[in-house]
Each structure stands twice: as C-alpha cells, then as structure tokens.
CSV table of C-alpha atoms and ligand atoms in Angstrom, one decimal:
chain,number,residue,atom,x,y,z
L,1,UNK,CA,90.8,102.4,145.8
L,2,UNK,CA,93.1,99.8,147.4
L,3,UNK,CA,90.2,97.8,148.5
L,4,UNK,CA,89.5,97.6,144.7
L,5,UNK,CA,92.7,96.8,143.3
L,6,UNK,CA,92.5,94.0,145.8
L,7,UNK,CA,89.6,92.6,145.3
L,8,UNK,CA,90.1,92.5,141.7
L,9,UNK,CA,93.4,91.1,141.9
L,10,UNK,CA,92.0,88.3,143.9
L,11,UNK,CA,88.9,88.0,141.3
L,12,UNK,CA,91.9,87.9,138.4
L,13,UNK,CA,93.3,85.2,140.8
L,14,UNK,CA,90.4,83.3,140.8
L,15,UNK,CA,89.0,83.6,137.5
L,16,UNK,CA,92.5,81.8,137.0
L,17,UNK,CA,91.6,79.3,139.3
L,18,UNK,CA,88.7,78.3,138.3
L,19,UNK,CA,90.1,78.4,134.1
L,20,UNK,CA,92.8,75.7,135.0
L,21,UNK,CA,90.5,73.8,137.2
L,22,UNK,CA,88.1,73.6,134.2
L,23,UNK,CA,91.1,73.1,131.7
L,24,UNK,CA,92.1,70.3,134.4
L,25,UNK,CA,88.5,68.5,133.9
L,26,UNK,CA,88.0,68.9,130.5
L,27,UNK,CA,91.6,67.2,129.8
L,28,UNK,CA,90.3,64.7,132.6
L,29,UNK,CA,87.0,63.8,130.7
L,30,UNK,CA,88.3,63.8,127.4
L,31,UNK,CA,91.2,61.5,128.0
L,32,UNK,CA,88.2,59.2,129.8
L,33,UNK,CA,85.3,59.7,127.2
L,34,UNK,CA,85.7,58.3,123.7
L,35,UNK,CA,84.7,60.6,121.0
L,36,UNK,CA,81.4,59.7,118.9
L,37,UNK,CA,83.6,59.7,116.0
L,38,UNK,CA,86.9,58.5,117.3
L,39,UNK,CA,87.0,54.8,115.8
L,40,UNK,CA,88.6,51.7,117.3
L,41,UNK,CA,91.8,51.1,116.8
L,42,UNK,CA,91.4,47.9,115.4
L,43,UNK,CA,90.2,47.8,111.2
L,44,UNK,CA,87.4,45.7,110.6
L,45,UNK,CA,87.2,44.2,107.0
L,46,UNK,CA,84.0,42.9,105.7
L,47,UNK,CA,84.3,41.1,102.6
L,48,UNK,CA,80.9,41.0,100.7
L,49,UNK,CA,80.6,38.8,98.3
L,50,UNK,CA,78.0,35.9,97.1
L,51,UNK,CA,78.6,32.0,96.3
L,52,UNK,CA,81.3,31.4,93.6
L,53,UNK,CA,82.6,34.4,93.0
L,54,UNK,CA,86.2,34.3,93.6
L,55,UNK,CA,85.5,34.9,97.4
L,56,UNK,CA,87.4,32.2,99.3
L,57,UNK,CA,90.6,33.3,96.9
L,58,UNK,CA,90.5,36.9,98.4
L,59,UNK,CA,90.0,35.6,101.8
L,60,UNK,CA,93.3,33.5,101.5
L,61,UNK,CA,95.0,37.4,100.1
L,62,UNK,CA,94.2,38.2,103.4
L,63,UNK,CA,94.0,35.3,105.5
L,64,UNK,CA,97.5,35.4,105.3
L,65,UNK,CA,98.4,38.6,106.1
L,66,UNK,CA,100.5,38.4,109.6
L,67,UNK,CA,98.6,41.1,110.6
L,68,UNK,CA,95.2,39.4,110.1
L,69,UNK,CA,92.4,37.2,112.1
L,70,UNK,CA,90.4,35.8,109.1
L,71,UNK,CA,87.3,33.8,109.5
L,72,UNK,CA,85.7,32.5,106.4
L,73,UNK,CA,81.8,32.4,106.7
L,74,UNK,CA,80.9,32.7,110.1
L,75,UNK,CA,78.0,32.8,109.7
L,76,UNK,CA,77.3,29.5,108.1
L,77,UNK,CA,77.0,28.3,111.5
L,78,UNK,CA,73.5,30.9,112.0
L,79,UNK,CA,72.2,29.4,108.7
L,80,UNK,CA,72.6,25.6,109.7
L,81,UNK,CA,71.3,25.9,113.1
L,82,UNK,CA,68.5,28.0,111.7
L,83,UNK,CA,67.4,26.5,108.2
L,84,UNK,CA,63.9,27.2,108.1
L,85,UNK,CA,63.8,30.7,108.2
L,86,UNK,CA,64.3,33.0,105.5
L,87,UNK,CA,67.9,35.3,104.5
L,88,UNK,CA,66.1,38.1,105.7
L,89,UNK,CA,65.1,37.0,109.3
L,90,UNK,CA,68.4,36.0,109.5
L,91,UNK,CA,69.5,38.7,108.6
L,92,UNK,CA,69.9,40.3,112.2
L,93,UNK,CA,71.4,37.1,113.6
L,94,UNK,CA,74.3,37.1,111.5
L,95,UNK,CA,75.0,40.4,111.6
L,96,UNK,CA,74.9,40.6,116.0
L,97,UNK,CA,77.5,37.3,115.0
L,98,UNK,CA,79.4,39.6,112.6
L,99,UNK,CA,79.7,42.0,115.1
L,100,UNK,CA,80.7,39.9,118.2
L,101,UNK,CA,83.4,38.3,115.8
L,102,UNK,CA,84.7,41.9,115.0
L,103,UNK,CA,84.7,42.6,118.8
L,104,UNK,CA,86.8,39.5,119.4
L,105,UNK,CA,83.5,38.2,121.4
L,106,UNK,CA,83.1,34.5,120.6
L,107,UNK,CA,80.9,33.9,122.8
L,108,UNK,CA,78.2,34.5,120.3
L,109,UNK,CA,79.1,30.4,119.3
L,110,UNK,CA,77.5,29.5,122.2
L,111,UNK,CA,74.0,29.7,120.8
L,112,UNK,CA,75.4,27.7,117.3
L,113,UNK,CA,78.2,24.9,118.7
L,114,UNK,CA,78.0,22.2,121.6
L,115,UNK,CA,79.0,23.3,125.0
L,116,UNK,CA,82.2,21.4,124.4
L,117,UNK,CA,83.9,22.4,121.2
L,118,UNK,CA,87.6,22.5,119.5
L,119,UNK,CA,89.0,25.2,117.5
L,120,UNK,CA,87.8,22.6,114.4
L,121,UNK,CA,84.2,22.9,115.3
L,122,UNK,CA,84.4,26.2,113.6
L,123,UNK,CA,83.5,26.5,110.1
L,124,UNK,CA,86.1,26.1,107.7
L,125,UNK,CA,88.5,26.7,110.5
L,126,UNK,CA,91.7,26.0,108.8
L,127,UNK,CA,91.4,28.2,105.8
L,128,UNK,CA,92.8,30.5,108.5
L,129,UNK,CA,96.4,31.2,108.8
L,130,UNK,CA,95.5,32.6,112.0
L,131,UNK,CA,94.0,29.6,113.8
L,132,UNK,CA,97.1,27.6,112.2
L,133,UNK,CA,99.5,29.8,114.0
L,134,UNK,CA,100.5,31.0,117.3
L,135,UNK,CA,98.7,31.6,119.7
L,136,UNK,CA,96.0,29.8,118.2
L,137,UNK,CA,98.4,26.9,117.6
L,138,UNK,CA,102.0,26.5,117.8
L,139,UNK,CA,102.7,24.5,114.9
L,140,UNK,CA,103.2,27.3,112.3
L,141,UNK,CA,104.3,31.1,112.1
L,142,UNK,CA,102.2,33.4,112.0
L,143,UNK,CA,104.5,35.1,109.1
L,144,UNK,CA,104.5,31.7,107.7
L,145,UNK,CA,102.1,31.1,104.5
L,146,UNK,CA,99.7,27.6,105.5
L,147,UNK,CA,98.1,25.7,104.1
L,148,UNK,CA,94.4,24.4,104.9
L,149,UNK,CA,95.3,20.3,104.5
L,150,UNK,CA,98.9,21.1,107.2
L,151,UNK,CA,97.2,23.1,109.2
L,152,UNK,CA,94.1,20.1,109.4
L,153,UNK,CA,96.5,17.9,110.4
L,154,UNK,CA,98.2,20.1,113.2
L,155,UNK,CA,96.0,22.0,114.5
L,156,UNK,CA,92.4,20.4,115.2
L,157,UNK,CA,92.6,19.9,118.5
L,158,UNK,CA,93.1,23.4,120.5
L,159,UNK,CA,90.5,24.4,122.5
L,160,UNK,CA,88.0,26.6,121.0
L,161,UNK,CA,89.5,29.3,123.6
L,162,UNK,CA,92.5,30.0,121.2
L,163,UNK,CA,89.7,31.7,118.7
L,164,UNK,CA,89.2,34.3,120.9
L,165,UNK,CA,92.7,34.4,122.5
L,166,UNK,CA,94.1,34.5,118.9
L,167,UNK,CA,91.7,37.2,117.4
L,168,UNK,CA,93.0,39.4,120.2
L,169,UNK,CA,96.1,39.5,119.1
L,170,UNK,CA,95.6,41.0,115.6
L,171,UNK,CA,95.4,44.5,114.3
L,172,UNK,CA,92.9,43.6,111.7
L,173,UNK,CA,90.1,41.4,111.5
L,174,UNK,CA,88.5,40.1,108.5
L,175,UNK,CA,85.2,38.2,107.8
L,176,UNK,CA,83.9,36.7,104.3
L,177,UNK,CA,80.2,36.6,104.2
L,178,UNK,CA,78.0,35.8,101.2
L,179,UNK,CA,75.0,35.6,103.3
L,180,UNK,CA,74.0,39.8,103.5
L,181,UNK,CA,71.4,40.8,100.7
L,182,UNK,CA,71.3,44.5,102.1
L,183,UNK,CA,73.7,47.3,102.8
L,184,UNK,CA,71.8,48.8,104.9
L,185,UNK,CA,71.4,45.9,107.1
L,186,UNK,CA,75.1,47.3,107.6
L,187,UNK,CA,74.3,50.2,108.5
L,188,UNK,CA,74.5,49.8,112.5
L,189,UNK,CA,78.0,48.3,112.4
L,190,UNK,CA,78.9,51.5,110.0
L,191,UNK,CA,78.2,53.9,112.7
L,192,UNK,CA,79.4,51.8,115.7
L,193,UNK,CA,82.3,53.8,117.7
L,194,UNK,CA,83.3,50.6,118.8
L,195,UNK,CA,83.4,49.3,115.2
L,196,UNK,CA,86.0,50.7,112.7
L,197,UNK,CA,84.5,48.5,109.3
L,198,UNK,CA,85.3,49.1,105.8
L,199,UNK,CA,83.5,46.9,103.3
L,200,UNK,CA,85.2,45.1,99.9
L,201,UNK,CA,82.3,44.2,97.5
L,202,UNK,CA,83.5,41.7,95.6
L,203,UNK,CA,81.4,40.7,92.1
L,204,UNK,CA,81.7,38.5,89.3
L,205,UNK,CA,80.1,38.3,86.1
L,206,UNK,CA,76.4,36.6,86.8
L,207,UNK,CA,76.8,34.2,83.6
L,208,UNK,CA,80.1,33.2,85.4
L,209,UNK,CA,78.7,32.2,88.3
L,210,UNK,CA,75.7,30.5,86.8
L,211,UNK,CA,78.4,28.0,85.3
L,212,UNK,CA,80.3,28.0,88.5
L,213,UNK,CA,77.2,27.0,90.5
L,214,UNK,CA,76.1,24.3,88.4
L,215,UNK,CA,79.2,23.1,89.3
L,216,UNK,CA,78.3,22.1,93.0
L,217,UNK,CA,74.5,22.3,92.7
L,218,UNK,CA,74.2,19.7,95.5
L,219,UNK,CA,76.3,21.8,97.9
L,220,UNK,CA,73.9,25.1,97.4
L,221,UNK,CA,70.4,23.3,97.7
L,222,UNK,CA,70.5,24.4,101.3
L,223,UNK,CA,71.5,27.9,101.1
L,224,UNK,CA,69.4,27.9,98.0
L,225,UNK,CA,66.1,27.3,100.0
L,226,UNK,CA,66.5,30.1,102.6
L,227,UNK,CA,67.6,32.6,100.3
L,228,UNK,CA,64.0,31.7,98.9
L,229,UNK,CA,62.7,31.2,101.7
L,230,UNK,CA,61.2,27.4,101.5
L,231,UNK,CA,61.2,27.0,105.2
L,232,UNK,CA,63.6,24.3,105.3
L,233,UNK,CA,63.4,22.2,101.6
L,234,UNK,CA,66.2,22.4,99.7
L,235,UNK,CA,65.7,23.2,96.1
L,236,UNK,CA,67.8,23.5,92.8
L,237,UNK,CA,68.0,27.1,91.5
L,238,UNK,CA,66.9,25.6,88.0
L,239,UNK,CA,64.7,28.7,87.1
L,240,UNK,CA,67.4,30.9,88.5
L,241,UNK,CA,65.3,32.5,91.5
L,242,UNK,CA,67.9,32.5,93.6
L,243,UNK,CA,70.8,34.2,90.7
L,244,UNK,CA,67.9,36.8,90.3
L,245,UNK,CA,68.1,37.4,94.2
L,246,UNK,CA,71.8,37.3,94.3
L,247,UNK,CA,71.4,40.0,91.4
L,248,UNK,CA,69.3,42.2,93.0
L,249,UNK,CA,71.0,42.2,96.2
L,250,UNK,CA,74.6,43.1,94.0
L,251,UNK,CA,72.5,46.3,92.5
L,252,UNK,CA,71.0,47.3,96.1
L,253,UNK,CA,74.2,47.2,97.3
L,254,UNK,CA,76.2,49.1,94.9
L,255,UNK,CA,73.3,51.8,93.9
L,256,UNK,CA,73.4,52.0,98.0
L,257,UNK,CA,77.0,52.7,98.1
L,258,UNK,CA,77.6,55.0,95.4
L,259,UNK,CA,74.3,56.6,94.0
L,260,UNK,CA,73.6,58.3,97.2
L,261,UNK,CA,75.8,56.8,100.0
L,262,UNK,CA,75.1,58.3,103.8
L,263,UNK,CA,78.5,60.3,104.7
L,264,UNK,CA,79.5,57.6,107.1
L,265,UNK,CA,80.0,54.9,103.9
L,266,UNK,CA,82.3,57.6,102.9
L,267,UNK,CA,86.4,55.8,102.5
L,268,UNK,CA,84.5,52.3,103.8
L,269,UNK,CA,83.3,50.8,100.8
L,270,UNK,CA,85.1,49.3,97.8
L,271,UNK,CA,83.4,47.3,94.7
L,272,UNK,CA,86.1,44.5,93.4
L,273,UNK,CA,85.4,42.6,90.2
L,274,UNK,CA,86.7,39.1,90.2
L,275,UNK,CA,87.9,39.6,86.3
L,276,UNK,CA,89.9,42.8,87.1
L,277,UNK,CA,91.2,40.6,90.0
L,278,UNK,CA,92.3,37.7,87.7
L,279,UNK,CA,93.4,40.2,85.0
L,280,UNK,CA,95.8,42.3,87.2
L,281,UNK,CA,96.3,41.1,90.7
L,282,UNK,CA,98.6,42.6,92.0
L,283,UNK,CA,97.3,45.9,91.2
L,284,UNK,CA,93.8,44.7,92.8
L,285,UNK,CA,95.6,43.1,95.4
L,286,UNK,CA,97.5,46.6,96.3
L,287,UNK,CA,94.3,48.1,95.8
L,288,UNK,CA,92.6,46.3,98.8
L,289,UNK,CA,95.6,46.6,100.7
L,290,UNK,CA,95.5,49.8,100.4
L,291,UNK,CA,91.9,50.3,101.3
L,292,UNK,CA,92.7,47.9,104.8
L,293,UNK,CA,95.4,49.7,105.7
L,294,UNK,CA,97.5,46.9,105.3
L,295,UNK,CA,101.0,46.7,103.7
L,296,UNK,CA,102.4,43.9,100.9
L,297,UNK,CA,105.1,42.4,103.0
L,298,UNK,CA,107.8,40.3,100.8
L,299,UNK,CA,106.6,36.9,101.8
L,300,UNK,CA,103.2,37.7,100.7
L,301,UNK,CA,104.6,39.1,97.4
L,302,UNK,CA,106.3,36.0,96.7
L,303,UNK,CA,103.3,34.2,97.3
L,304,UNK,CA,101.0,35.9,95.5
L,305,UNK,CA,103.3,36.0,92.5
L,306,UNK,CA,103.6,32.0,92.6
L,307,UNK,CA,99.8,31.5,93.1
L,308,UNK,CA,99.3,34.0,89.9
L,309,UNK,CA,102.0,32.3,87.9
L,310,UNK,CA,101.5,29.0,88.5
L,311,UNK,CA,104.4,28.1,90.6
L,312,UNK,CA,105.9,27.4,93.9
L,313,UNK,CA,105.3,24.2,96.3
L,314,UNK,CA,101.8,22.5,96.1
L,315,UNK,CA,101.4,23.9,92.4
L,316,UNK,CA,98.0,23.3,91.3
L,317,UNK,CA,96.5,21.0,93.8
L,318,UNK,CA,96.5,24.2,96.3
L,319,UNK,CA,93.0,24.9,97.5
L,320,UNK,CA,92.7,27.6,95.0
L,321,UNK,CA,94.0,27.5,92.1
L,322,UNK,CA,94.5,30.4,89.7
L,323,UNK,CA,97.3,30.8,88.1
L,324,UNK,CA,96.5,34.0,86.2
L,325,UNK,CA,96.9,31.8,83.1
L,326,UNK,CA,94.2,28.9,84.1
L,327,UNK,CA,91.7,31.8,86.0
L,328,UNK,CA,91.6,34.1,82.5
L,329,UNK,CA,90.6,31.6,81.1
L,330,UNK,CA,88.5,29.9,83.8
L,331,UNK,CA,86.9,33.0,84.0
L,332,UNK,CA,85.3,32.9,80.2
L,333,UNK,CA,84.3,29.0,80.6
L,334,UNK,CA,80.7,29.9,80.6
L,335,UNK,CA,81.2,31.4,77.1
L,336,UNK,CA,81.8,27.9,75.8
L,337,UNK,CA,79.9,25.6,78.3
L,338,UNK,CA,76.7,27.4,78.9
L,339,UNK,CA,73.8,27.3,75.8
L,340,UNK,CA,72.9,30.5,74.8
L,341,UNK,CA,69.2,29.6,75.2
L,342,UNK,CA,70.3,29.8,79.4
L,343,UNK,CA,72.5,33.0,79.1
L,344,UNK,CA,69.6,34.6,77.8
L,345,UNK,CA,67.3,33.4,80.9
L,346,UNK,CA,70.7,34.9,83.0
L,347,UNK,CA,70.8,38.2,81.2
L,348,UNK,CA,67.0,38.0,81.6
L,349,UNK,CA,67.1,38.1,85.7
L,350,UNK,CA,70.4,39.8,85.7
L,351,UNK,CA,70.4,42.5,83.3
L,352,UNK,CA,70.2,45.3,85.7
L,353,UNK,CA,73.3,43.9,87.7
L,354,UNK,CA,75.5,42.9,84.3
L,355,UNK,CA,74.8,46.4,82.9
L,356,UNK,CA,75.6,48.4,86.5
L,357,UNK,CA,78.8,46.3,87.2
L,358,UNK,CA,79.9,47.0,83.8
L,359,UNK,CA,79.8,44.1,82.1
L,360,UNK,CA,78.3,43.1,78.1
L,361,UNK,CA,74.9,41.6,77.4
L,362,UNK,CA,75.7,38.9,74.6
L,363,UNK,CA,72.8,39.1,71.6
L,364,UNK,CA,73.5,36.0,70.1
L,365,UNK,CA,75.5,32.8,70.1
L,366,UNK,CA,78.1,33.9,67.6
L,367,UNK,CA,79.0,36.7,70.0
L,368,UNK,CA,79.0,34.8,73.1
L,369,UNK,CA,81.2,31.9,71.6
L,370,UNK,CA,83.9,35.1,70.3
L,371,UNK,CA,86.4,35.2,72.4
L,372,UNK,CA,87.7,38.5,70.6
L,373,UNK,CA,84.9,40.1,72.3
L,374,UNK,CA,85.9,41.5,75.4
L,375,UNK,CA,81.9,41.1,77.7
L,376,UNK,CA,84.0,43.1,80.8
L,377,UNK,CA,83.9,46.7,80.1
L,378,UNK,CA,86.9,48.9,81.2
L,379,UNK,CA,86.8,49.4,85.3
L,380,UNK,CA,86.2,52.3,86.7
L,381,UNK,CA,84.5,53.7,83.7
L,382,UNK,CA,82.1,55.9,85.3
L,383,UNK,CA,83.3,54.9,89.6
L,384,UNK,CA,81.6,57.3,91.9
L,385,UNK,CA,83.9,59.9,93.6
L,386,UNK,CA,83.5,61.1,96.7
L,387,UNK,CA,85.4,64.3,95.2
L,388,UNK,CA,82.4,65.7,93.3
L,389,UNK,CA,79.7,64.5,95.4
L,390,UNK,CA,78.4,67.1,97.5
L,391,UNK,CA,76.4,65.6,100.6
L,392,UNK,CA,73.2,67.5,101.2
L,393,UNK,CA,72.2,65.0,104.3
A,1,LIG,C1,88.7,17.7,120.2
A,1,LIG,O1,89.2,17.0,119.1
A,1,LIG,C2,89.7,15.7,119.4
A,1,LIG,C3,90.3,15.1,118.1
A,1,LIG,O2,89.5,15.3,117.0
A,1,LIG,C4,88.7,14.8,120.0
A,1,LIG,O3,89.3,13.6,120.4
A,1,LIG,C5,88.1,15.5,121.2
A,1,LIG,O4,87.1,14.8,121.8
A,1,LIG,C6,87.6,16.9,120.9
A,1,LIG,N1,87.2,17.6,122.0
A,1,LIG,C7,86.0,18.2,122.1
A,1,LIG,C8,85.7,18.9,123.4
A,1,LIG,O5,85.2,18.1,121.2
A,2,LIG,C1,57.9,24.5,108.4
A,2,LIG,O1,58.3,23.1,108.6
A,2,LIG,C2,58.0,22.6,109.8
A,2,LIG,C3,58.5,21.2,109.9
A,2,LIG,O2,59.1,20.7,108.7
A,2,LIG,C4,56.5,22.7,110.1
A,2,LIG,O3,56.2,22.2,111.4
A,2,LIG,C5,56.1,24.1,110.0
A,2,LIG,O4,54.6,24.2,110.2
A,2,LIG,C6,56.4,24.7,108.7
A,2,LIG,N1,56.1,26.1,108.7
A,2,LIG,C7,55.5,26.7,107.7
A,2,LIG,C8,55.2,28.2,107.8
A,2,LIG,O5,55.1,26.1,106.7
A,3,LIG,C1,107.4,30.8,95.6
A,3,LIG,O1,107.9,29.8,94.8
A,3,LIG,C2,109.3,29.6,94.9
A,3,LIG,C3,109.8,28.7,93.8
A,3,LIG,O2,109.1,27.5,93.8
A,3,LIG,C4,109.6,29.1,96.3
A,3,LIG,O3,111.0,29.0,96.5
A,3,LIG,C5,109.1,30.2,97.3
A,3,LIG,O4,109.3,29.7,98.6
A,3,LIG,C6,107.6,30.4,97.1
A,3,LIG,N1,107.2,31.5,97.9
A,3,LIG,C7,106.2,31.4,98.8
A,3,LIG,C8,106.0,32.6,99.7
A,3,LIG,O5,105.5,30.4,98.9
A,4,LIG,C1,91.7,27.8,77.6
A,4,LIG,O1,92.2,26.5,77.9
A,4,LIG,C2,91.9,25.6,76.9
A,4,LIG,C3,92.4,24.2,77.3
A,4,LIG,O2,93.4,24.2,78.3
A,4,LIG,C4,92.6,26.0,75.6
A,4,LIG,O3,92.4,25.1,74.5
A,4,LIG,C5,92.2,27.4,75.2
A,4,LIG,O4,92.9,27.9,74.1
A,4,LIG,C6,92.3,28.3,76.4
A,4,LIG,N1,91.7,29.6,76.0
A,4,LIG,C7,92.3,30.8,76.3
A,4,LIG,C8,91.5,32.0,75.9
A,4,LIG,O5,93.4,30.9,76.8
C-alpha cells in the first residue's frame, strides 16, 4: 500500500512536471511564433482611386498627418520603365512594389531608378510631408503642414536613403495608386500577416472626370495606351475606351467588395465619393480617419478648415485648390461644359458604374444644364453591412 501511495505521489509529482514544462514551451513558442491572424503593427492604407478624381486632394488629408509616410503613385515609376506592356501584366509588378513600399523595403527602386539617386528621383516626392520633414529632411516639422513648392526648394537633395530611413519611423503608411483595375489582384496583400492593409475607394462621377481629363489629355496619352494595351503608342481616349475601362474596373471593385466580399475584406474596405467629400469634408475626412485609425489633431483641423473655406496662407494658388465653395461647383462643370451628345457616349460606357455608385443618368440637355437637379443620389442609400451579411465561405 505504501509503495502505492508513493509511486503515485511521485506520478502526481511528475504529471506536474511535465504540465509546467509544457505550459513553459507553449508560452515559449507563442511569444516567438506570430499568429496567422495577428497583424502588423503598422496600418497600411491603400488609396484606390483612378485619374482625376479628387485623389492627389485625399492624399495631402493624409500626407499630412504626423503620423503618416505618404507616397503618391509609386508606381508611376513600374509604368514608365515598362510602357509597352499592358495594366494587366503590370499588374503583379506594381503590386510586389506596393508591398515592398508597405514593408518599408525600398529596395524594390532598384529595378526602376539609376544606381545613384536623391530622395527627388522619386515620383512626386515632395507632395510628401514626410520626405519634407525629419528624418527625411531637416528643414520642416513633421507636425508642420508643407508645402510641395518649400519643400522642392529644401529638400531635393537627401540621399534616397532617407525614404527608407523616414518610412520607418511612422505608424502608418499610405500609398495612392490609380493604376489597379482588380481587387482581387489585392487579394495577397489582404491576407499577408506581415501586411495590416485597409483599402479607401475613392470615386467620382464618370461625366466629371470625362471633363477633368480633357483637361490634361496630353498628360494621360501614356497611361492611356497601356491601360489599352497599345504596346507603347500613346493614344487620345477620344472614343472613351479607356473611361469604359476605368468604369468597369470601379464596378469590379465595388460588386467585389460588397456583393459578396471574402471575410478577410471584412473592416478593410471603404468606398469614398469625391462629391460627398466636397459636400461635407470634415465628416468624410473623420470618416477615413476613423477607418485608418488615425486621429484629427488640431493643426490638421485648422488646415483642413482653411483649405475647405478658402483661406489661410498660399490661398488659392496651393497645389489643390478646393475651397468647398469653388470644388461644389467645380464639381458640376461638366453639366455646363460638356455637349450632351458626349454625356450620352459617357452614360453609354459608364452606365453600369453611374447607376452602382449612386449617381443620376441625365435624359436630356434640359436636365443636364438644371442645376436644381441634384445627379448625386443620397450616400449610403443602400451601403452593404457587414451586420446582416452572413458569410457562408
Ligand atoms: C542630387 O541632387 C543634386 C541637386 O539636384 C545633384 O547635384 C546631385 O548630382 C544629385 N545626386 C545624385 C546622386 O543624383
Ligand atoms: C512593340 O513595339 C516594339 C518596338 O516599338 C516592337 O519591337 C515589338 O515587336 C512590338 N510588339 C508587338 C507585340 O507588337
Ligand atoms: C489657417 O488660416 C489662418 C488664417 O489665415 C492661419 O493663421 C492658420 O495658420 C492656418 N492654419 C493652418 C494649419 O495652416
Ligand atoms: C459657379 O461659378 C460661376 C462663376 O464663378 C458662377 O457664375 C456660378 O453661379 C457658380 N455656380 C454655382 C452653382 O455656385
């Protein structure tokens, strides 16, 4: 009997043993092994948008966040060096760049810039409050709002080290892109554990940017032939091929992300519409913020107030300029500028984007020149919500 009782004390020993010495490992691995859902601490913001549609103006709301590395258009740099291929080959390319920018990897330049290269060989470098302040370059704040013509001046000549050195530094990083066609091209950097990406959608009215793109037809030849694929001509969008692609990729995009989204889309994806933005911005503005985890510091409220009223230093002749009076309004142009005979070709190759994005076909002249007549439909009307969706996959 006492041999028992011993043996099975020392067993009740051991057994307790070999439970802390497991509880011991298992604390060891977990504290050494990311979990596959455990996301970077970093947010990654993708803004997704498509030529001349208010774009560059919500990269500059967060631009100049003091929490935020910004690059606008990265990937400009895979289209140039690569201008005979089509949007969709490319595809790939600028999203491994995407990524390695997200990462804080800039080494993915190497296959787009010269060996030797300043911080200003990078595309639109200094619409960046982030490359125009420390430690990118010591001439600004990084709290401070800048501007893209001081920081020019400034900062041009840092080594293109500080990109990387700077981007490290930041909770958040956020990219513009207007050259994805495909949400599910996204689809890798979604699930990435290394990757924590939400992405802001942002649209505009297609008749809108019809007018705004005639505007600078010279400056979209290029991107115009690889979206359609022309192996290296450039060509006018005259018979609006490339609107109707544009289009189409809006749709894809949305139906993708709220029809029947994968759960991992689920909190990462958020449709903007430039009019809402230029109707109520600070409530759009919050909106994003919100989404990007980001807060409205006072500064920042100041400045967006100014740049939606008009005022403060550099006024107008700002790089953007919308003062909420001028952008309303800038916003309707087409309705006077366009011919109707050429909104009807838009709403031709556009329809199914201008009804899903909630916007007004126009039947005739007389109700696209009346201005009474509200063409952007309430927002929100009928937004997906995650709380009655019911994911069967
Ligand atoms: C950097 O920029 C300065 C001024 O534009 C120029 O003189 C210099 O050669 C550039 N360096 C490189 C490596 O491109
Ligand atoms: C594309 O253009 C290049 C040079 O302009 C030419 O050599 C090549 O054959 C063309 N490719 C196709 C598929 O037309
Ligand atoms: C906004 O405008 C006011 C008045 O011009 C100016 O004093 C202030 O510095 C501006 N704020 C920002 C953040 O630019
Ligand atoms: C838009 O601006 C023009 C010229 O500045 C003005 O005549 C027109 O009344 C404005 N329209 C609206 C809707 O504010």
């Amino acid at each position: 009997m006492a041999r028992i009782r011993i043996s099975s004390t020392i067993i009740t020993l051991l057994v307790m043993v070999q439970t802390g010495f497991l509880l011991f490992m298992y604390a060891r691995y977990n504290s050494f092994t990311p979990h596959s859902e455990e996301k970077s601490s970093q947010v990654h913001i993708l803004i997704l948008s498509s030529w001349r549609s208010g774009s560059s103006f919500v990269g500059q709301l967060f631009s100049q966040h003091p929490s935020v590395f910004y690059l606008m258009e990265p990937a400009w740099h895979v289209w140039v060096t690569m201008y005979q291929n089509s949007a969709k080959v490319l595809h790939m390319a600028v999203r491994d760049l995407v990524r390695s920018v997200f990462l804080c990897d800039m080494s993915v330049f190497d296959a787009y810039m010269p060996w030797k290269r300043n911080l200003s060989d990078l595309f639109q470098w200094a619409v960046s409050r982030a490359l125009c302040s420390a430690p990118a370059c010591d001439s600004f704040q990084r709290t401070d709002i800048t501007s893209e013509m001081a920081c020019k001046t400034l900062c041009g000549r840092y080594p293109f080290s500080k990109v990387e050195e700077a981007c490290k530094t930041y909770s958040h990083v956020v990219i513009k892109e207007v050259r994805f066609f495909d949400l599910k091209v996204l689809y890798p950097l979604l699930t990435d554990p290394s990757l924590n990406l939400k992405i802001i959608h942002l649209v505009r009215d297609p008749r809108a940017v019809v007018k705004s793109r005639e505007q600078s037809v010279k400056a979209l030849a290029r991107d115009n032939g690889i979206v359609l694929s022309t192996n290296g001509t450039k060509v006018e969008d005259s018979k609006y091929k490339v609107m109707q692609e544009i289009c189409r990729s809006h749709v894809q995009i949305y139906e993708t992300a709220t029809l029947k989204p994968p759960s991992f889309l689920k909190d990462r994806y958020l449709m903007i519409r430039f009019e809402d933005l230029v109707r109520d911005p600070l409530s759009e503005i919050s909106e994003m913020y919100k989404f990007a985890d980001l807060s409205l510091t006072p500064t920042l409220k100041s400045w967006v107030y100014n740049i939606t009223h008009g005022q403060g230093p550099g006024k107008k002749k700002e790089a953007f300029k919308i003062t909420s009076r001028d952008a309303v309004n800038v916003s309707q142009a087409w309705r006077n500028v366009l011919s109707f005979q050429k909104i009807k070709k838009i709403q031709e190759v556009c329809k199914g984007a201008i009804n899903m994005l909630g916007y007004q076909l126009v039947d005739s002249e007389k109700e696209q020149r009346d201005l009474s007549l509200d063409l952007v439909l309430p927002r929100r009307q009928n937004q997906f919500s995650w709380s009655s969706f019911n994911p069967k996959n």
